[in-house]
Amino acid sequence: MGSPDLNIPHNLPLIATEDLEAVNATLTSGWIAQGKAVSSLESFFVEKYAQGFSCALSSGTSALFLALKGLGIKTGDRVAIPTYACSAILNAVYMLQAKPVLVDVLPDTFCLDPQGLNEVQDISAVVAVHTFGAKADVQKMIDSHVVVEDCCQSVWGADNESLLGMVGSAAVFSFYATKIITGGQGGLVWSRDESLVNTVKDYRQFDGRTFYEPRFNFQMSDIQASLIVSQFKRFETITRRRQFIARQYLDALPIGLSFQKGADKTDAVLQRFVVIAPNVSIRDRFQKHMLDGGVNCIVPIMRFELLHNYLKLDPQQYPVAENIADRTLSLPIYPALTDAQVKLISNCIKNFKI
Ligand SMILES: Cc1ncc(COP(=O)(O)O)c(C=O)c1O
């Protein structure tokens, strides 16, 4: 693996000249803290959804924490979350001293199983994650639940009828370095509920208040916001490039390897391209085969990272998540990949002997 072309990382941000110019303009403007760029990111979301209110924050985790707080989640409340998910979700629930109630996921989309949700009782809120860009079936949940849509891995998402994030009571976003749109770090809450967003806004900063209440510093800086706003201007190009790369991989997949449902949708907004192998040994062999070919792939969520395993709950209660964790591998899909690299990765996939 001497040549850099033969050591392709799993992820790499694409920072364009326009992004550098936008950040530079902020850096030289005399105002780098939360200011006009943050406001313009917030307005951009309200315009995109053509309604509602939004608040930019320091991370997706703080967005989740504050969205739940804005919904009135408090000590002892039960919050349903998928077990196949980033531990940030668990942390947000615990930060509110609420009680996480873990639910298994669906085998095709890896998103929270609405049927499993029906089987748990006394739920004050649900966090439905649109996993890696697949769509969680929020419509099936909202009649009986208050839902926060976690769009951290699926900005806008693929849905012919509406943008992802519009069905639940609030939507949260992350602009971490590996996300579809990045500011290095960053997050955002969007909701139709003005009082929810006002609660979020009130909590994100503590300075210059006429009355004291415990608050925190969850602000996004204008440096981050100007990078994020600049990247959103290329959203279509970025998304199309990810779709193009996914199509090359789909064409190359040997019989016996499948993929997360939705990756083949022409309007998919994919954060990851996730291959599903028949079992753990083939998955591990596939990962080694890709690495030997110079391609770094990752297991998106390992068994030990499943939230029920962190909480030492009975794994037999979460068979689907256990199965997915053993069989999945995420391939590089970021727009910074060159055509030559995409070809190299596709050939490597094609040459794998199951
Ligand atoms: C589904 C999901 N929700 C929330 C988060 C937390 O976002 P952040 O890393 O910006 O705090 C992540 C993190 O990567 C995530 O994947």
Short mmCIF file of C-alpha atoms in Angstrom, two decimals, residues 4-334:
data_model
loop_
_atom_site.label_atom_id
_atom_site.label_comp_id
_atom_site.label_asym_id
_atom_site.label_seq_id
_atom_site.Cartn_x
_atom_site.Cartn_y
_atom_site.Cartn_z
CA PRO A 4 -1.85 7.16 -1.64
CA ASP A 5 -4.29 5.88 -4.29
CA LEU A 6 -3.88 2.50 -2.70
CA ASN A 7 -4.81 3.64 0.77
CA ILE A 8 -8.26 5.11 0.37
CA PRO A 9 -9.68 6.34 3.70
CA HIS A 10 -13.23 5.49 4.67
CA ASN A 11 -14.10 9.15 4.93
CA LEU A 12 -12.67 12.50 3.84
CA PRO A 13 -14.34 15.92 3.84
CA LEU A 14 -14.52 17.81 0.53
CA ILE A 15 -13.66 21.45 1.11
CA ALA A 16 -14.13 23.44 -2.10
CA THR A 17 -12.56 26.79 -3.02
CA GLU A 18 -15.94 28.49 -2.39
CA ASP A 19 -15.92 27.02 1.15
CA LEU A 20 -12.46 28.46 1.81
CA GLU A 21 -13.59 31.85 0.50
CA ALA A 22 -16.72 31.79 2.66
CA VAL A 23 -14.76 30.89 5.81
CA ASN A 24 -12.07 33.44 4.98
CA ALA A 25 -14.71 36.16 4.58
CA THR A 26 -15.98 35.35 8.09
CA LEU A 27 -12.49 35.18 9.56
CA THR A 28 -11.66 38.64 8.25
CA SER A 29 -15.08 40.18 8.99
CA GLY A 30 -14.36 41.04 12.61
CA TRP A 31 -17.14 38.69 13.86
CA ILE A 32 -16.42 34.98 14.27
CA ALA A 33 -18.73 33.96 17.14
CA GLN A 34 -22.46 33.22 16.70
CA GLY A 35 -23.75 35.96 14.41
CA LYS A 36 -25.05 36.63 10.91
CA ALA A 37 -23.79 33.37 9.35
CA VAL A 38 -25.56 31.33 12.04
CA SER A 39 -28.77 33.33 11.42
CA SER A 40 -28.51 32.73 7.70
CA LEU A 41 -28.12 28.96 8.24
CA GLU A 42 -31.24 29.03 10.43
CA SER A 43 -33.19 31.02 7.80
CA PHE A 44 -32.02 28.60 5.13
CA PHE A 45 -33.66 25.68 6.96
CA VAL A 46 -36.91 27.58 7.48
CA GLU A 47 -36.96 28.47 3.76
CA LYS A 48 -36.17 24.90 2.74
CA TYR A 49 -39.07 23.52 4.81
CA ALA A 50 -41.13 26.60 3.83
CA GLN A 51 -42.30 26.82 7.43
CA GLY A 52 -41.27 26.50 11.05
CA PHE A 53 -38.38 27.72 13.18
CA SER A 54 -34.80 26.62 13.61
CA CYS A 55 -31.87 26.95 15.97
CA ALA A 56 -28.24 26.17 15.08
CA LEU A 57 -26.15 24.49 17.81
CA SER A 58 -22.73 23.10 18.61
CA SER A 59 -23.47 19.47 17.65
CA GLY A 60 -26.09 16.90 16.76
CA THR A 61 -25.94 15.64 20.34
CA SER A 62 -26.79 19.06 21.76
CA ALA A 63 -29.57 19.36 19.14
CA LEU A 64 -31.06 16.07 20.30
CA PHE A 65 -30.72 16.96 23.98
CA LEU A 66 -32.36 20.35 23.48
CA ALA A 67 -35.12 19.08 21.14
CA LEU A 68 -36.13 16.58 23.84
CA LYS A 69 -35.87 19.31 26.49
CA GLY A 70 -38.02 21.58 24.31
CA LEU A 71 -40.62 18.81 24.20
CA GLY A 72 -40.68 18.84 28.00
CA ILE A 73 -38.84 15.55 28.57
CA LYS A 74 -37.75 15.46 32.19
CA THR A 75 -36.39 13.20 34.93
CA GLY A 76 -37.84 9.69 34.79
CA ASP A 77 -39.65 10.08 31.44
CA ARG A 78 -39.34 7.09 29.14
CA VAL A 79 -37.84 7.82 25.72
CA ALA A 80 -37.87 5.11 23.04
CA ILE A 81 -34.74 4.93 20.89
CA PRO A 82 -33.37 2.36 18.41
CA THR A 83 -30.69 0.07 19.80
CA TYR A 84 -28.86 0.09 16.45
CA ALA A 85 -27.77 3.74 16.77
CA CYS A 86 -25.01 6.12 17.78
CA SER A 87 -24.51 6.37 21.55
CA ALA A 88 -25.04 10.14 21.25
CA ILE A 89 -28.75 9.37 21.41
CA LEU A 90 -28.41 7.47 24.65
CA ASN A 91 -26.29 10.31 26.06
CA ALA A 92 -28.91 12.93 25.17
CA VAL A 93 -31.60 10.92 26.97
CA TYR A 94 -29.40 10.43 30.06
CA MET A 95 -28.46 14.13 30.11
CA LEU A 96 -32.15 14.79 30.76
CA GLN A 97 -32.18 12.10 33.45
CA ALA A 98 -34.83 10.39 31.38
CA LYS A 99 -34.99 6.61 30.91
CA PRO A 100 -33.98 5.11 27.56
CA VAL A 101 -36.27 2.34 26.28
CA LEU A 102 -34.45 0.41 23.57
CA VAL A 103 -36.33 -0.91 20.55
CA ASP A 104 -35.04 -3.28 17.86
CA VAL A 105 -34.76 -2.19 14.22
CA LEU A 106 -35.94 -3.44 10.83
CA PRO A 107 -33.59 -5.79 8.93
CA ASP A 108 -33.75 -3.90 5.62
CA THR A 109 -33.55 -0.20 6.55
CA PHE A 110 -31.86 -0.60 9.99
CA CYS A 111 -34.40 1.97 11.28
CA LEU A 112 -36.58 1.68 14.40
CA ASP A 113 -39.26 -1.02 14.07
CA PRO A 114 -42.72 0.61 14.49
CA GLN A 115 -44.13 -2.76 15.56
CA GLY A 116 -41.50 -3.06 18.30
CA LEU A 117 -42.40 0.47 19.41
CA ASN A 118 -46.03 -0.60 19.84
CA GLU A 119 -44.88 -3.23 22.31
CA VAL A 120 -43.31 -0.81 24.80
CA GLN A 121 -45.44 1.17 27.24
CA ASP A 122 -45.60 4.66 28.76
CA ILE A 123 -43.36 6.37 26.21
CA SER A 124 -43.09 10.17 26.46
CA ALA A 125 -41.07 10.61 23.23
CA VAL A 126 -39.46 8.59 20.45
CA VAL A 127 -36.21 9.31 18.62
CA ALA A 128 -36.54 7.91 15.09
CA VAL A 129 -33.18 7.81 13.31
CA HIS A 130 -33.10 7.92 9.50
CA THR A 131 -30.16 5.51 9.54
CA PHE A 132 -27.32 6.25 7.08
CA GLY A 133 -29.86 7.89 4.73
CA ALA A 134 -32.66 5.31 4.83
CA LYS A 135 -36.10 6.54 5.80
CA ALA A 136 -37.56 5.59 9.20
CA ASP A 137 -41.33 5.06 9.00
CA VAL A 138 -42.26 8.03 11.21
CA GLN A 139 -45.77 8.12 9.73
CA LYS A 140 -46.53 4.83 11.49
CA MET A 141 -45.42 6.30 14.84
CA ILE A 142 -46.97 9.75 15.03
CA ASP A 143 -50.56 8.74 15.75
CA SER A 144 -49.60 7.41 19.15
CA HIS A 145 -46.23 9.07 19.84
CA VAL A 146 -44.33 12.34 20.00
CA VAL A 147 -41.42 11.81 17.60
CA VAL A 148 -38.08 13.55 17.15
CA GLU A 149 -36.70 12.76 13.68
CA ASP A 150 -32.95 12.26 13.85
CA CYS A 151 -31.74 13.48 10.44
CA CYS A 152 -28.07 13.54 11.47
CA GLN A 153 -27.23 10.99 8.77
CA SER A 154 -29.78 12.03 6.18
CA VAL A 155 -30.12 15.75 5.48
CA TRP A 156 -33.51 16.20 3.70
CA GLY A 157 -33.37 12.50 2.76
CA ALA A 158 -35.11 10.57 0.03
CA ASP A 159 -38.84 10.89 0.08
CA ASN A 160 -40.91 11.73 -2.95
CA GLU A 161 -43.69 13.30 -0.93
CA SER A 162 -41.84 15.59 1.47
CA LEU A 163 -38.45 16.40 2.95
CA LEU A 164 -37.40 14.10 5.77
CA GLY A 165 -37.85 15.75 9.13
CA MET A 166 -41.29 17.26 8.53
CA VAL A 167 -43.52 14.56 9.99
CA GLY A 168 -42.37 14.46 13.62
CA SER A 169 -42.54 17.15 16.29
CA ALA A 170 -38.92 18.21 15.68
CA ALA A 171 -35.98 17.29 13.46
CA VAL A 172 -32.31 17.32 14.48
CA PHE A 173 -29.22 17.56 12.28
CA SER A 174 -25.46 17.09 12.69
CA PHE A 175 -22.70 18.78 10.73
CA TYR A 176 -19.86 16.66 12.12
CA ALA A 177 -16.82 16.04 9.89
CA THR A 178 -18.12 12.76 8.43
CA LYS A 179 -21.63 13.98 7.69
CA ILE A 180 -23.08 14.87 4.27
CA ILE A 181 -22.70 18.59 4.97
CA THR A 182 -20.02 19.58 7.47
CA GLY A 183 -18.79 22.48 9.53
CA GLY A 184 -16.27 20.28 11.35
CA GLN A 185 -18.81 20.19 14.16
CA GLY A 186 -22.32 21.60 14.42
CA GLY A 187 -25.98 20.78 14.86
CA LEU A 188 -29.46 22.20 14.34
CA VAL A 189 -33.03 21.81 15.56
CA TRP A 190 -35.96 22.51 13.24
CA SER A 191 -39.60 22.41 14.30
CA ARG A 192 -43.00 23.86 13.43
CA ASP A 193 -43.42 24.51 17.16
CA GLU A 194 -42.19 28.03 17.94
CA SER A 195 -42.18 27.55 21.71
CA LEU A 196 -40.06 24.39 21.38
CA VAL A 197 -37.46 26.26 19.32
CA ASN A 198 -37.62 29.22 21.72
CA THR A 199 -36.76 26.87 24.60
CA VAL A 200 -33.80 25.55 22.58
CA LYS A 201 -32.64 29.10 21.77
CA ASP A 202 -32.95 30.19 25.37
CA TYR A 203 -30.79 27.31 26.61
CA ARG A 204 -27.97 27.56 24.05
CA GLN A 205 -26.37 30.67 25.54
CA PHE A 206 -26.09 32.16 28.99
CA ASP A 207 -24.74 35.65 28.46
CA GLY A 208 -26.57 38.97 28.79
CA ARG A 209 -29.75 37.67 30.46
CA THR A 210 -32.05 39.72 32.63
CA PHE A 211 -32.94 36.77 34.83
CA TYR A 212 -30.85 33.80 35.89
CA GLU A 213 -31.67 30.23 35.02
CA PRO A 214 -29.13 27.44 34.47
CA ARG A 215 -28.25 27.56 30.78
CA PHE A 216 -25.25 26.37 28.80
CA ASN A 217 -23.02 27.24 25.86
CA PHE A 218 -24.27 25.18 22.93
CA GLN A 219 -23.57 27.81 20.28
CA MET A 220 -22.31 27.35 16.76
CA SER A 221 -19.70 29.85 15.58
CA ASP A 222 -20.01 31.92 12.40
CA ILE A 223 -16.86 30.17 11.16
CA GLN A 224 -18.67 26.81 11.22
CA ALA A 225 -21.94 28.29 9.89
CA SER A 226 -20.26 29.95 6.90
CA LEU A 227 -18.70 26.59 5.93
CA ILE A 228 -22.04 24.80 6.33
CA VAL A 229 -23.99 27.44 4.36
CA SER A 230 -21.38 27.34 1.60
CA GLN A 231 -21.61 23.52 1.39
CA PHE A 232 -25.41 23.62 1.25
CA LYS A 233 -25.11 25.70 -1.94
CA ARG A 234 -23.60 22.57 -3.55
CA PHE A 235 -26.05 20.16 -1.95
CA GLU A 236 -27.44 18.84 -5.27
CA THR A 237 -23.94 18.22 -6.66
CA ILE A 238 -22.79 16.52 -3.47
CA THR A 239 -25.89 14.29 -3.36
CA ARG A 240 -25.69 13.37 -7.05
CA ARG A 241 -22.04 12.43 -6.67
CA ARG A 242 -22.88 10.14 -3.72
CA GLN A 243 -25.72 8.58 -5.79
CA PHE A 244 -23.36 8.07 -8.75
CA ILE A 245 -20.78 6.32 -6.54
CA ALA A 246 -23.50 4.13 -4.99
CA ARG A 247 -24.63 3.06 -8.49
CA GLN A 248 -21.08 1.98 -9.40
CA TYR A 249 -20.90 -0.14 -6.24
CA LEU A 250 -24.38 -1.63 -6.80
CA ASP A 251 -23.33 -2.69 -10.31
CA ALA A 252 -20.14 -4.26 -8.94
CA LEU A 253 -21.70 -6.22 -6.03
CA PRO A 254 -21.15 -9.97 -6.50
CA ILE A 255 -24.11 -12.30 -6.03
CA GLY A 256 -24.47 -13.05 -2.33
CA LEU A 257 -23.72 -9.53 -1.11
CA SER A 258 -26.71 -7.22 -0.69
CA PHE A 259 -27.15 -3.65 0.52
CA GLN A 260 -29.16 -1.48 2.90
CA LYS A 261 -32.64 -0.79 1.54
CA GLY A 262 -32.84 2.58 -0.16
CA ALA A 263 -29.25 2.77 -1.42
CA ASP A 264 -30.56 2.07 -4.93
CA LYS A 265 -33.17 4.85 -4.87
CA THR A 266 -32.44 7.46 -7.52
CA ASP A 267 -33.22 10.22 -5.03
CA ALA A 268 -31.32 8.70 -2.08
CA VAL A 269 -29.28 11.05 0.13
CA LEU A 270 -26.73 8.59 1.42
CA GLN A 271 -24.32 9.19 4.25
CA ARG A 272 -23.06 5.63 3.97
CA PHE A 273 -23.12 2.81 1.44
CA VAL A 274 -23.63 -0.28 3.57
CA VAL A 275 -23.10 -3.78 2.21
CA ILE A 276 -24.82 -6.74 3.88
CA ALA A 277 -22.94 -10.07 3.85
CA PRO A 278 -24.57 -13.46 4.54
CA ASN A 279 -22.66 -13.88 7.81
CA VAL A 280 -19.89 -12.47 10.00
CA SER A 281 -17.07 -14.53 8.54
CA ILE A 282 -17.85 -13.46 4.96
CA ARG A 283 -18.22 -9.85 6.16
CA ASP A 284 -14.81 -9.98 7.86
CA ARG A 285 -13.26 -11.62 4.80
CA PHE A 286 -14.81 -8.92 2.58
CA GLN A 287 -13.36 -6.20 4.82
CA LYS A 288 -9.89 -7.78 4.62
CA HIS A 289 -10.20 -8.21 0.85
CA MET A 290 -11.03 -4.50 0.49
CA LEU A 291 -8.17 -3.49 2.79
CA ASP A 292 -5.73 -5.66 0.84
CA GLY A 293 -6.93 -3.76 -2.22
CA GLY A 294 -6.15 -0.44 -0.48
CA VAL A 295 -9.72 0.43 0.53
CA ASN A 296 -10.52 1.19 4.17
CA CYS A 297 -14.03 0.10 5.09
CA ILE A 298 -15.62 0.16 8.53
CA VAL A 299 -18.19 -1.83 10.43
CA PRO A 300 -20.70 1.00 10.93
CA ILE A 301 -21.89 -0.18 14.34
CA MET A 302 -20.15 -3.12 16.00
CA ARG A 303 -21.92 -5.58 18.29
CA PHE A 304 -20.38 -4.13 21.45
CA GLU A 305 -21.59 -0.66 20.41
CA LEU A 306 -25.25 -1.69 20.17
CA LEU A 307 -26.98 0.33 22.84
CA HIS A 308 -28.47 -2.72 24.58
CA ASN A 309 -24.95 -4.17 24.90
CA TYR A 310 -23.67 -0.92 26.42
CA LEU A 311 -26.54 -1.18 28.91
CA LYS A 312 -25.91 -4.91 29.45
CA LEU A 313 -29.47 -5.87 28.44
CA ASP A 314 -30.33 -9.31 27.07
CA PRO A 315 -29.08 -9.43 23.43
CA GLN A 316 -31.75 -12.01 22.60
CA GLN A 317 -34.31 -9.23 22.92
CA TYR A 318 -32.64 -7.42 20.00
CA PRO A 319 -31.99 -10.14 17.39
CA VAL A 320 -32.20 -7.92 14.31
CA ALA A 321 -29.65 -5.36 15.54
CA GLU A 322 -27.29 -8.19 16.62
CA ASN A 323 -27.59 -9.72 13.17
CA ILE A 324 -27.03 -6.44 11.30
CA ALA A 325 -23.98 -5.57 13.42
CA ASP A 326 -22.37 -8.86 12.39
CA ARG A 327 -23.14 -8.66 8.69
CA THR A 328 -22.61 -5.05 7.61
CA LEU A 329 -19.69 -3.13 6.15
CA SER A 330 -19.60 0.53 5.14
CA LEU A 331 -17.67 1.48 1.98
CA PRO A 332 -16.18 4.91 1.18
CA ILE A 333 -18.82 7.01 -0.63
CA TYR A 334 -17.70 10.62 -0.11
#
